[in-house]
Amino acid sequence: MVDTLAELLPQTYPQFKDRPLTLVPFGEGLIHQTYLVRQGEKQWILQGFNETVFTYPQRIEHNLALLSERVRLRPLPFTLPLPLSNGLGKGLTHIEGKKYRLFEFVEGKTLQGISSPAQARMAAQAYGTFASWAQELPVEAFQETIPNFHRLDLRFARLQEVASTSSKLSEEVERLLHLYLKQAPLVTWYTEQLPILPQRVTHNDTKINNLIFSSDLKQVAAVVDLDTLMGGYLLYDLGDLVRTVACSLPETSTQWPLVRALPEVVKALILGYWEGLSGAITPQETASLPYAGEVMTLIMGLRFLTDYLEGNVYYRVTYEDQNLHRAKNQMALLHSLQSQREHFQHTIEKLSPRVR
Ligand code: GN1
Ligand code: MG
């Protein structure tokens, strides 16, 4: 495939004419297929667009156009890489029946984990700055690129539905399923929040590897993966940071007994996010933050387990049981977060004495 792409890309992107290209697979994303494109010294990112997951590409284009307009008027301290136009002026290019997008290559480093709480704080500051900046975007003008993406209640119901007809319920799976179903109180808490939390434009996929740090790791150079940018709640963005940054091991680790939330990192994330927000937060939102990591960890766990039962139709896996293992990993993290909830509550109360 890479050879075909290298040959066909110049037909749609005139900037590639004349000199040969090389393509290599790139990054750790689970949804789109990403390649690094090289021509001489210059580099780009080419993304094979996942149409099974993103069935509304025009909604993404619509949202990104709103974003690009805003960033032109009010730049951020980091870049938001947007698709480059092809020879027809379009962001999406069709090659051999598939869709692709091309991006400028951002010089720097992506991390799969952090090496200090200070790094966590920097990452959270960037996402907090983004949320504060995005507060001025008209949330109602943004379209849902994946309907009900972070609706915890619907994800919970979906797992129950899929499990009820599954033929893959071994004893191991049953045990895990039971642990997930015991999380009903968190789902209830979440549904009670929906009417009181303000909707705002959030990133919705704030994994650590969706940031590009400068090569010296002293600052955040770019926030990437903007396809799920749409209306959401602040707790989604802080939550996915907690899930992916404050965990002792990555989400693919199978050393479940060693999976836990690192309190000093959670604290650094809360502080950094708070600093980035610089006051752009309501008391209700503040009160929701101690649950942020739990909600996002539960959502991902539910999704991994559902996908396992459905036969790995959504997430890319490298072995048959990987989604089951990811779901186990997320449950271990969730339990660790829950055992420390009061501690996180305390950290947040100290930032904002009005919150009880
Ligand atoms: C997916 O594409 P990637 O790997 O950045 C997923 C996120 C999950 C994540 C789990 C559109 O993100 O919601 O948190 O995998 N994105 C989509 O690692 O489903
Ligand atoms: Mg990604």
GROMACS .gro file of C-alpha atoms and ligand atoms in nm:
model
  376
    1MET     CA    1   0.000   0.000   0.000
    2VAL     CA    2   0.275   0.247   0.087
    3ASP     CA    3   0.428   0.208  -0.258
    4THR     CA    4   0.096   0.271  -0.430
    5LEU     CA    5   0.036   0.577  -0.216
    6ALA     CA    6   0.383   0.714  -0.285
    7GLU     CA    7   0.311   0.677  -0.654
    8LEU     CA    8  -0.043   0.818  -0.654
    9LEU     CA    9  -0.015   1.106  -0.406
   10PRO     CA   10   0.149   1.347  -0.654
   11GLN     CA   11  -0.160   1.321  -0.875
   12THR     CA   12  -0.373   1.491  -0.609
   13TYR     CA   13  -0.118   1.698  -0.420
   14PRO     CA   14   0.070   1.908  -0.677
   15GLN     CA   15   0.341   1.995  -0.423
   16PHE     CA   16   0.467   1.638  -0.453
   17LYS     CA   17   0.528   1.653  -0.827
   18ASP     CA   18   0.875   1.586  -0.967
   19ARG     CA   19   1.055   1.417  -0.679
   20PRO     CA   20   1.004   1.068  -0.538
   21LEU     CA   21   0.827   1.017  -0.204
   22THR     CA   22   0.879   0.763   0.068
   23LEU     CA   23   0.611   0.657   0.315
   24VAL     CA   24   0.643   0.474   0.647
   25PRO     CA   25   0.375   0.386   0.907
   26PHE     CA   26   0.381   0.633   1.197
   27GLY     CA   27   0.244   0.682   1.550
   28GLU     CA   28   0.027   0.489   1.793
   29GLY     CA   29  -0.328   0.598   1.702
   30LEU     CA   30  -0.591   0.326   1.718
   31ILE     CA   31  -0.833   0.465   1.464
   32HIS     CA   32  -0.680   0.630   1.159
   33GLN     CA   33  -0.385   0.481   0.974
   34THR     CA   34  -0.096   0.727   0.990
   35TYR     CA   35   0.212   0.753   0.766
   36LEU     CA   36   0.515   0.974   0.759
   37VAL     CA   37   0.574   1.108   0.409
   38ARG     CA   38   0.924   1.216   0.309
   39GLN     CA   39   1.045   1.404   0.006
   40GLY     CA   40   1.410   1.501   0.036
   41GLU     CA   41   1.443   1.687   0.365
   42LYS     CA   42   1.073   1.770   0.398
   43GLN     CA   43   0.817   1.567   0.590
   44TRP     CA   44   0.438   1.549   0.612
   45ILE     CA   45   0.183   1.333   0.789
   46LEU     CA   46  -0.060   1.137   0.575
   47GLN     CA   47  -0.364   0.989   0.741
   48GLY     CA   48  -0.577   0.710   0.602
   49PHE     CA   49  -0.917   0.832   0.720
   50ASN     CA   50  -1.123   0.574   0.912
   51GLU     CA   51  -1.469   0.595   0.760
   52THR     CA   52  -1.611   0.315   0.970
   53VAL     CA   53  -1.553   0.517   1.286
   54PHE     CA   54  -1.608   0.863   1.141
   55THR     CA   55  -1.918   0.829   0.928
   56TYR     CA   56  -1.971   1.206   0.902
   57PRO     CA   57  -1.651   1.345   0.747
   58GLN     CA   58  -1.837   1.659   0.639
   59ARG     CA   59  -1.918   1.736   1.002
   60ILE     CA   60  -1.549   1.720   1.083
   61GLU     CA   61  -1.473   1.956   0.796
   62HIS     CA   62  -1.742   2.193   0.923
   63ASN     CA   63  -1.602   2.195   1.278
   64LEU     CA   64  -1.244   2.232   1.163
   65ALA     CA   65  -1.341   2.529   0.946
   66LEU     CA   66  -1.491   2.701   1.254
   67LEU     CA   67  -1.177   2.618   1.445
   68SER     CA   68  -0.943   2.743   1.178
   69GLU     CA   69  -1.131   3.075   1.154
   70ARG     CA   70  -1.105   3.126   1.528
   71VAL     CA   71  -0.739   3.034   1.550
   72ARG     CA   72  -0.664   3.284   1.275
   73LEU     CA   73  -0.829   3.560   1.479
   74ARG     CA   74  -0.689   3.448   1.813
   75PRO     CA   75  -0.382   3.229   1.790
   76LEU     CA   76  -0.295   2.978   2.059
   77PRO     CA   77   0.053   2.923   2.205
   78PHE     CA   78   0.067   2.592   2.012
   79THR     CA   79  -0.051   2.486   1.669
   80LEU     CA   80  -0.362   2.288   1.578
   81PRO     CA   81  -0.260   2.105   1.260
   82LEU     CA   82  -0.544   2.109   1.008
   83PRO     CA   83  -0.571   1.912   0.681
   84LEU     CA   84  -0.386   2.070   0.388
   85SER     CA   85  -0.583   2.134   0.070
   86ASN     CA   86  -0.521   1.910  -0.229
   87GLY     CA   87  -0.506   2.031  -0.589
   88LEU     CA   88  -0.888   2.059  -0.589
   89GLY     CA   89  -0.890   2.270  -0.273
   90LYS     CA   90  -1.024   1.984  -0.062
   91GLY     CA   91  -0.900   1.849   0.271
   92LEU     CA   92  -1.006   1.493   0.191
   93THR     CA   93  -0.844   1.311  -0.100
   94HIS     CA   94  -0.975   0.990  -0.259
   95ILE     CA   95  -0.717   0.732  -0.357
   96GLU     CA   96  -0.819   0.386  -0.473
   97GLY     CA   97  -1.153   0.399  -0.294
   98LYS     CA   98  -1.014   0.527   0.035
   99LYS     CA   99  -0.998   0.871   0.189
  100TYR     CA  100  -0.677   1.042   0.299
  101ARG     CA  101  -0.573   1.369   0.459
  102LEU     CA  102  -0.237   1.540   0.455
  103PHE     CA  103  -0.093   1.749   0.740
  104GLU     CA  104   0.218   1.958   0.791
  105PHE     CA  105   0.470   1.765   0.997
  106VAL     CA  106   0.517   1.923   1.340
  107GLU     CA  107   0.875   1.897   1.457
  108GLY     CA  108   0.897   1.757   1.809
  109LYS     CA  109   0.830   1.453   2.024
  110THR     CA  110   0.521   1.253   2.109
  111LEU     CA  111   0.520   1.068   2.437
  112GLN     CA  112   0.339   0.749   2.533
  113GLY     CA  113   0.393   0.834   2.899
  114ILE     CA  114   0.545   1.111   3.105
  115SER     CA  115   0.869   1.111   3.297
  116SER     CA  116   0.784   1.364   3.570
  117PRO     CA  117   0.485   1.534   3.732
  118ALA     CA  118   0.612   1.862   3.583
  119GLN     CA  119   0.563   1.715   3.236
  120ALA     CA  120   0.210   1.610   3.330
  121ARG     CA  121   0.139   1.963   3.448
  122MET     CA  122   0.261   2.104   3.117
  123ALA     CA  123   0.041   1.865   2.918
  124ALA     CA  124  -0.264   1.952   3.128
  125GLN     CA  125  -0.191   2.324   3.102
  126ALA     CA  126  -0.201   2.295   2.723
  127TYR     CA  127  -0.539   2.121   2.723
  128GLY     CA  128  -0.666   2.368   2.987
  129THR     CA  129  -0.549   2.660   2.775
  130PHE     CA  130  -0.726   2.504   2.481
  131ALA     CA  131  -1.051   2.467   2.683
  132SER     CA  132  -1.032   2.825   2.803
  133TRP     CA  133  -0.967   2.951   2.448
  134ALA     CA  134  -1.246   2.731   2.311
  135GLN     CA  135  -1.496   2.875   2.558
  136GLU     CA  136  -1.556   3.158   2.314
  137LEU     CA  137  -1.647   2.920   2.033
  138PRO     CA  138  -2.022   2.885   1.973
  139VAL     CA  139  -2.074   2.530   2.098
  140GLU     CA  140  -2.416   2.501   1.929
  141ALA     CA  141  -2.252   2.557   1.588
  142PHE     CA  142  -2.032   2.249   1.633
  143GLN     CA  143  -2.169   1.925   1.494
  144GLU     CA  144  -2.141   1.584   1.659
  145THR     CA  145  -1.875   1.398   1.463
  146ILE     CA  146  -1.949   1.076   1.653
  147PRO     CA  147  -2.298   1.093   1.802
  148ASN     CA  148  -2.310   1.034   2.179
  149PHE     CA  149  -1.937   0.974   2.184
  150HIS     CA  150  -1.880   1.015   2.557
  151ARG     CA  151  -2.232   0.936   2.678
  152LEU     CA  152  -2.137   0.710   2.967
  153ASP     CA  153  -2.498   0.603   3.028
  154LEU     CA  154  -2.541   0.488   2.666
  155ARG     CA  155  -2.204   0.310   2.660
  156PHE     CA  156  -2.305   0.129   2.980
  157ALA     CA  157  -2.639   0.024   2.833
  158ARG     CA  158  -2.467  -0.087   2.512
  159LEU     CA  159  -2.233  -0.323   2.696
  160GLN     CA  160  -2.530  -0.482   2.871
  161GLU     CA  161  -2.708  -0.525   2.540
  162VAL     CA  162  -2.408  -0.679   2.365
  163ALA     CA  163  -2.329  -0.906   2.662
  164SER     CA  164  -2.683  -1.038   2.673
  165THR     CA  165  -2.642  -1.204   2.332
  166SER     CA  166  -2.271  -1.280   2.339
  167SER     CA  167  -2.122  -1.623   2.293
  168LYS     CA  168  -1.786  -1.510   2.437
  169LEU     CA  169  -1.878  -1.507   2.807
  170SER     CA  170  -1.609  -1.726   2.959
  171GLU     CA  171  -1.570  -1.723   3.335
  172GLU     CA  172  -1.296  -1.463   3.306
  173VAL     CA  173  -1.518  -1.237   3.095
  174GLU     CA  174  -1.816  -1.285   3.328
  175ARG     CA  175  -1.607  -1.175   3.624
  176LEU     CA  176  -1.494  -0.861   3.446
  177LEU     CA  177  -1.843  -0.788   3.316
  178HIS     CA  178  -1.973  -0.809   3.672
  179LEU     CA  179  -1.716  -0.551   3.785
  180TYR     CA  180  -1.825  -0.319   3.506
  181LEU     CA  181  -2.193  -0.356   3.590
  182LYS     CA  182  -2.115  -0.273   3.954
  183GLN     CA  183  -2.022   0.075   3.832
  184ALA     CA  184  -2.390   0.172   3.796
  185PRO     CA  185  -2.362   0.438   4.074
  186LEU     CA  186  -2.097   0.627   3.875
  187VAL     CA  187  -2.326   0.616   3.571
  188THR     CA  188  -2.607   0.758   3.786
  189TRP     CA  189  -2.380   1.034   3.910
  190TYR     CA  190  -2.295   1.115   3.548
  191THR     CA  191  -2.658   1.136   3.433
  192GLU     CA  192  -2.732   1.370   3.722
  193GLN     CA  193  -2.453   1.600   3.601
  194LEU     CA  194  -2.585   1.634   3.246
  195PRO     CA  195  -2.848   1.899   3.322
  196ILE     CA  196  -2.619   2.107   3.543
  197LEU     CA  197  -2.292   2.116   3.353
  198PRO     CA  198  -2.247   2.367   3.070
  199GLN     CA  199  -2.173   2.222   2.727
  200ARG     CA  200  -1.860   2.369   2.573
  201VAL     CA  201  -1.626   2.282   2.291
  202THR     CA  202  -1.390   2.015   2.417
  203HIS     CA  203  -1.121   1.808   2.249
  204ASN     CA  204  -1.259   1.474   2.369
  205ASP     CA  205  -0.947   1.268   2.304
  206THR     CA  206  -0.685   1.422   2.532
  207LYS     CA  207  -0.451   1.124   2.538
  208ILE     CA  208  -0.090   1.215   2.606
  209ASN     CA  209   0.003   1.100   2.255
  210ASN     CA  210  -0.230   1.357   2.103
  211LEU     CA  211   0.016   1.626   2.208
  212ILE     CA  212   0.338   1.705   2.028
  213PHE     CA  213   0.602   1.844   2.261
  214SER     CA  214   0.891   2.060   2.141
  215SER     CA  215   1.208   1.854   2.087
  216ASP     CA  216   1.355   1.975   2.419
  217LEU     CA  217   1.024   1.880   2.589
  218LYS     CA  218   1.003   2.230   2.738
  219GLN     CA  219   0.669   2.317   2.583
  220VAL     CA  220   0.373   2.182   2.393
  221ALA     CA  221   0.414   2.248   2.021
  222ALA     CA  222   0.082   2.111   1.894
  223VAL     CA  223  -0.248   1.956   1.993
  224VAL     CA  224  -0.350   1.696   1.734
  225ASP     CA  225  -0.635   1.452   1.659
  226LEU     CA  226  -0.904   1.716   1.632
  227ASP     CA  227  -1.172   1.496   1.477
  228THR     CA  228  -1.365   1.446   1.801
  229LEU     CA  229  -1.360   1.815   1.882
  230MET     CA  230  -1.725   1.904   1.951
  231GLY     CA  231  -1.962   1.988   2.235
  232GLY     CA  232  -1.866   1.818   2.561
  233TYR     CA  233  -1.787   1.877   2.926
  234LEU     CA  234  -1.463   1.982   3.089
  235LEU     CA  235  -1.453   1.659   3.282
  236TYR     CA  236  -1.405   1.466   2.956
  237ASP     CA  237  -1.078   1.641   2.879
  238LEU     CA  238  -0.929   1.637   3.227
  239GLY     CA  239  -1.056   1.280   3.260
  240ASP     CA  240  -0.881   1.139   2.957
  241LEU     CA  241  -0.561   1.309   3.070
  242VAL     CA  242  -0.589   1.143   3.410
  243ARG     CA  243  -0.661   0.811   3.242
  244THR     CA  244  -0.363   0.821   3.008
  245VAL     CA  245  -0.106   1.027   3.199
  246ALA     CA  246  -0.155   0.939   3.566
  247CYS     CA  247  -0.159   0.564   3.521
  248SER     CA  248   0.144   0.367   3.637
  249LEU     CA  249   0.134   0.164   3.312
  250PRO     CA  250   0.000   0.219   2.959
  251GLU     CA  251  -0.350   0.106   2.860
  252THR     CA  252  -0.202  -0.191   2.672
  253SER     CA  253  -0.019  -0.327   2.977
  254THR     CA  254  -0.127  -0.671   3.098
  255GLN     CA  255   0.044  -0.638   3.436
  256TRP     CA  256  -0.291  -0.565   3.598
  257PRO     CA  257  -0.183  -0.587   3.963
  258LEU     CA  258   0.064  -0.306   3.895
  259VAL     CA  259  -0.186  -0.075   3.725
  260ARG     CA  260  -0.271   0.218   3.952
  261ALA     CA  261  -0.330   0.590   3.951
  262LEU     CA  262  -0.030   0.792   4.065
  263PRO     CA  263  -0.161   1.057   4.307
  264GLU     CA  264   0.122   1.303   4.256
  265VAL     CA  265   0.060   1.293   3.882
  266VAL     CA  266  -0.316   1.337   3.921
  267LYS     CA  267  -0.242   1.639   4.139
  268ALA     CA  268  -0.005   1.783   3.878
  269LEU     CA  269  -0.271   1.732   3.610
  270ILE     CA  270  -0.539   1.905   3.817
  271LEU     CA  271  -0.307   2.198   3.889
  272GLY     CA  272  -0.195   2.229   3.528
  273TYR     CA  273  -0.546   2.206   3.391
  274TRP     CA  274  -0.664   2.464   3.642
  275GLU     CA  275  -0.381   2.699   3.546
  276GLY     CA  276  -0.457   2.657   3.176
  277LEU     CA  277  -0.825   2.730   3.235
  278SER     CA  278  -0.736   3.045   3.428
  279GLY     CA  279  -1.079   3.090   3.577
  280ALA     CA  280  -1.286   2.975   3.279
  281ILE     CA  281  -1.479   2.723   3.489
  282THR     CA  282  -1.810   2.724   3.678
  283PRO     CA  283  -1.849   2.595   4.037
  284GLN     CA  284  -2.050   2.297   3.905
  285GLU     CA  285  -1.772   2.211   3.664
  286THR     CA  286  -1.516   2.239   3.942
  287ALA     CA  287  -1.719   2.006   4.160
  288SER     CA  288  -1.729   1.751   3.877
  289LEU     CA  289  -1.352   1.732   3.833
  290PRO     CA  290  -1.275   1.472   4.104
  291TYR     CA  291  -1.482   1.224   3.900
  292ALA     CA  292  -1.324   1.313   3.565
  293GLY     CA  293  -1.068   1.033   3.556
  294GLU     CA  294  -1.321   0.777   3.673
  295VAL     CA  295  -1.577   0.867   3.408
  296MET     CA  296  -1.331   0.850   3.122
  297THR     CA  297  -1.166   0.533   3.247
  298LEU     CA  298  -1.505   0.367   3.282
  299ILE     CA  299  -1.609   0.480   2.933
  300MET     CA  300  -1.295   0.339   2.771
  301GLY     CA  301  -1.320   0.016   2.965
  302LEU     CA  302  -1.683  -0.028   2.863
  303ARG     CA  303  -1.591   0.042   2.501
  304PHE     CA  304  -1.296  -0.200   2.502
  305LEU     CA  305  -1.506  -0.478   2.656
  306THR     CA  306  -1.795  -0.414   2.418
  307ASP     CA  307  -1.556  -0.423   2.125
  308TYR     CA  308  -1.405  -0.748   2.248
  309LEU     CA  309  -1.752  -0.905   2.266
  310GLU     CA  310  -1.837  -0.772   1.923
  311GLY     CA  311  -1.526  -0.927   1.769
  312ASN     CA  312  -1.281  -0.630   1.767
  313VAL     CA  313  -1.463  -0.431   1.504
  314TYR     CA  314  -1.362  -0.085   1.629
  315TYR     CA  315  -1.017  -0.069   1.788
  316ARG     CA  316  -0.709  -0.192   1.612
  317VAL     CA  317  -0.572  -0.498   1.798
  318THR     CA  318  -0.249  -0.689   1.766
  319TYR     CA  319  -0.392  -1.008   1.921
  320GLU     CA  320  -0.741  -1.153   1.970
  321ASP     CA  321  -0.781  -1.079   2.343
  322GLN     CA  322  -0.623  -0.734   2.341
  323ASN     CA  323  -0.949  -0.545   2.392
  324LEU     CA  324  -1.040  -0.776   2.680
  325HIS     CA  325  -0.700  -0.705   2.830
  326ARG     CA  326  -0.740  -0.332   2.778
  327ALA     CA  327  -1.076  -0.355   2.958
  328LYS     CA  328  -0.908  -0.534   3.250
  329ASN     CA  329  -0.639  -0.271   3.260
  330GLN     CA  330  -0.898   0.009   3.271
  331MET     CA  331  -1.089  -0.164   3.553
  332ALA     CA  332  -0.773  -0.184   3.761
  333LEU     CA  333  -0.711   0.186   3.701
  334LEU     CA  334  -1.073   0.271   3.782
  335HIS     CA  335  -1.056   0.091   4.116
  336SER     CA  336  -0.736   0.273   4.202
  337LEU     CA  337  -0.890   0.610   4.111
  338GLN     CA  338  -1.198   0.533   4.318
  339SER     CA  339  -0.993   0.445   4.623
  340GLN     CA  340  -0.835   0.793   4.599
  341ARG     CA  341  -1.141   0.999   4.512
  342GLU     CA  342  -1.150   1.190   4.840
  343HIS     CA  343  -0.789   1.280   4.804
  344PHE     CA  344  -0.855   1.432   4.460
  345GLN     CA  345  -1.160   1.609   4.600
  346HIS     CA  346  -0.938   1.764   4.861
  347THR     CA  347  -0.686   1.884   4.601
  348ILE     CA  348  -0.965   2.053   4.408
  349GLU     CA  349  -1.124   2.207   4.718
  350LYS     CA  350  -0.791   2.367   4.800
  351LEU     CA  351  -0.787   2.531   4.455
  352SER     CA  352  -1.139   2.653   4.490
  353PRO     CA  353  -1.260   2.698   4.848
  354ARG     CA  354  -1.619   2.763   4.731
  355VAL     CA  355  -1.659   2.406   4.614
  356ARG     CA  356  -1.808   2.152   4.849
  357GN1     C1  357  -0.895   0.625   2.012
  357GN1     O1  358  -0.738   0.748   1.767
  357GN1     P1  359  -0.683   0.744   1.903
  357GN1     O2  360  -0.600   0.626   1.930
  357GN1     O3  361  -0.615   0.875   1.940
  357GN1     C2  362  -1.036   0.668   2.044
  357GN1     C3  363  -1.045   0.731   2.180
  357GN1     C4  364  -0.993   0.634   2.283
  357GN1     C5  365  -0.855   0.583   2.245
  357GN1     C6  366  -0.813   0.474   2.338
  357GN1     C7  367  -1.238   0.827   1.772
  357GN1     O4  368  -0.811   0.736   2.002
  357GN1     O5  369  -1.177   0.764   2.212
  357GN1     O6  370  -0.978   0.703   2.403
  357GN1     O7  371  -0.850   0.535   2.112
  357GN1     N1  372  -1.085   0.757   1.940
  357GN1     C8  373  -1.202   0.733   1.879
  357GN1     O8  374  -0.675   0.462   2.335
  357GN1     O9  375  -1.275   0.639   1.910
  358MG      MG  376  -0.419   0.989   1.840
   0.00000   0.00000   0.00000
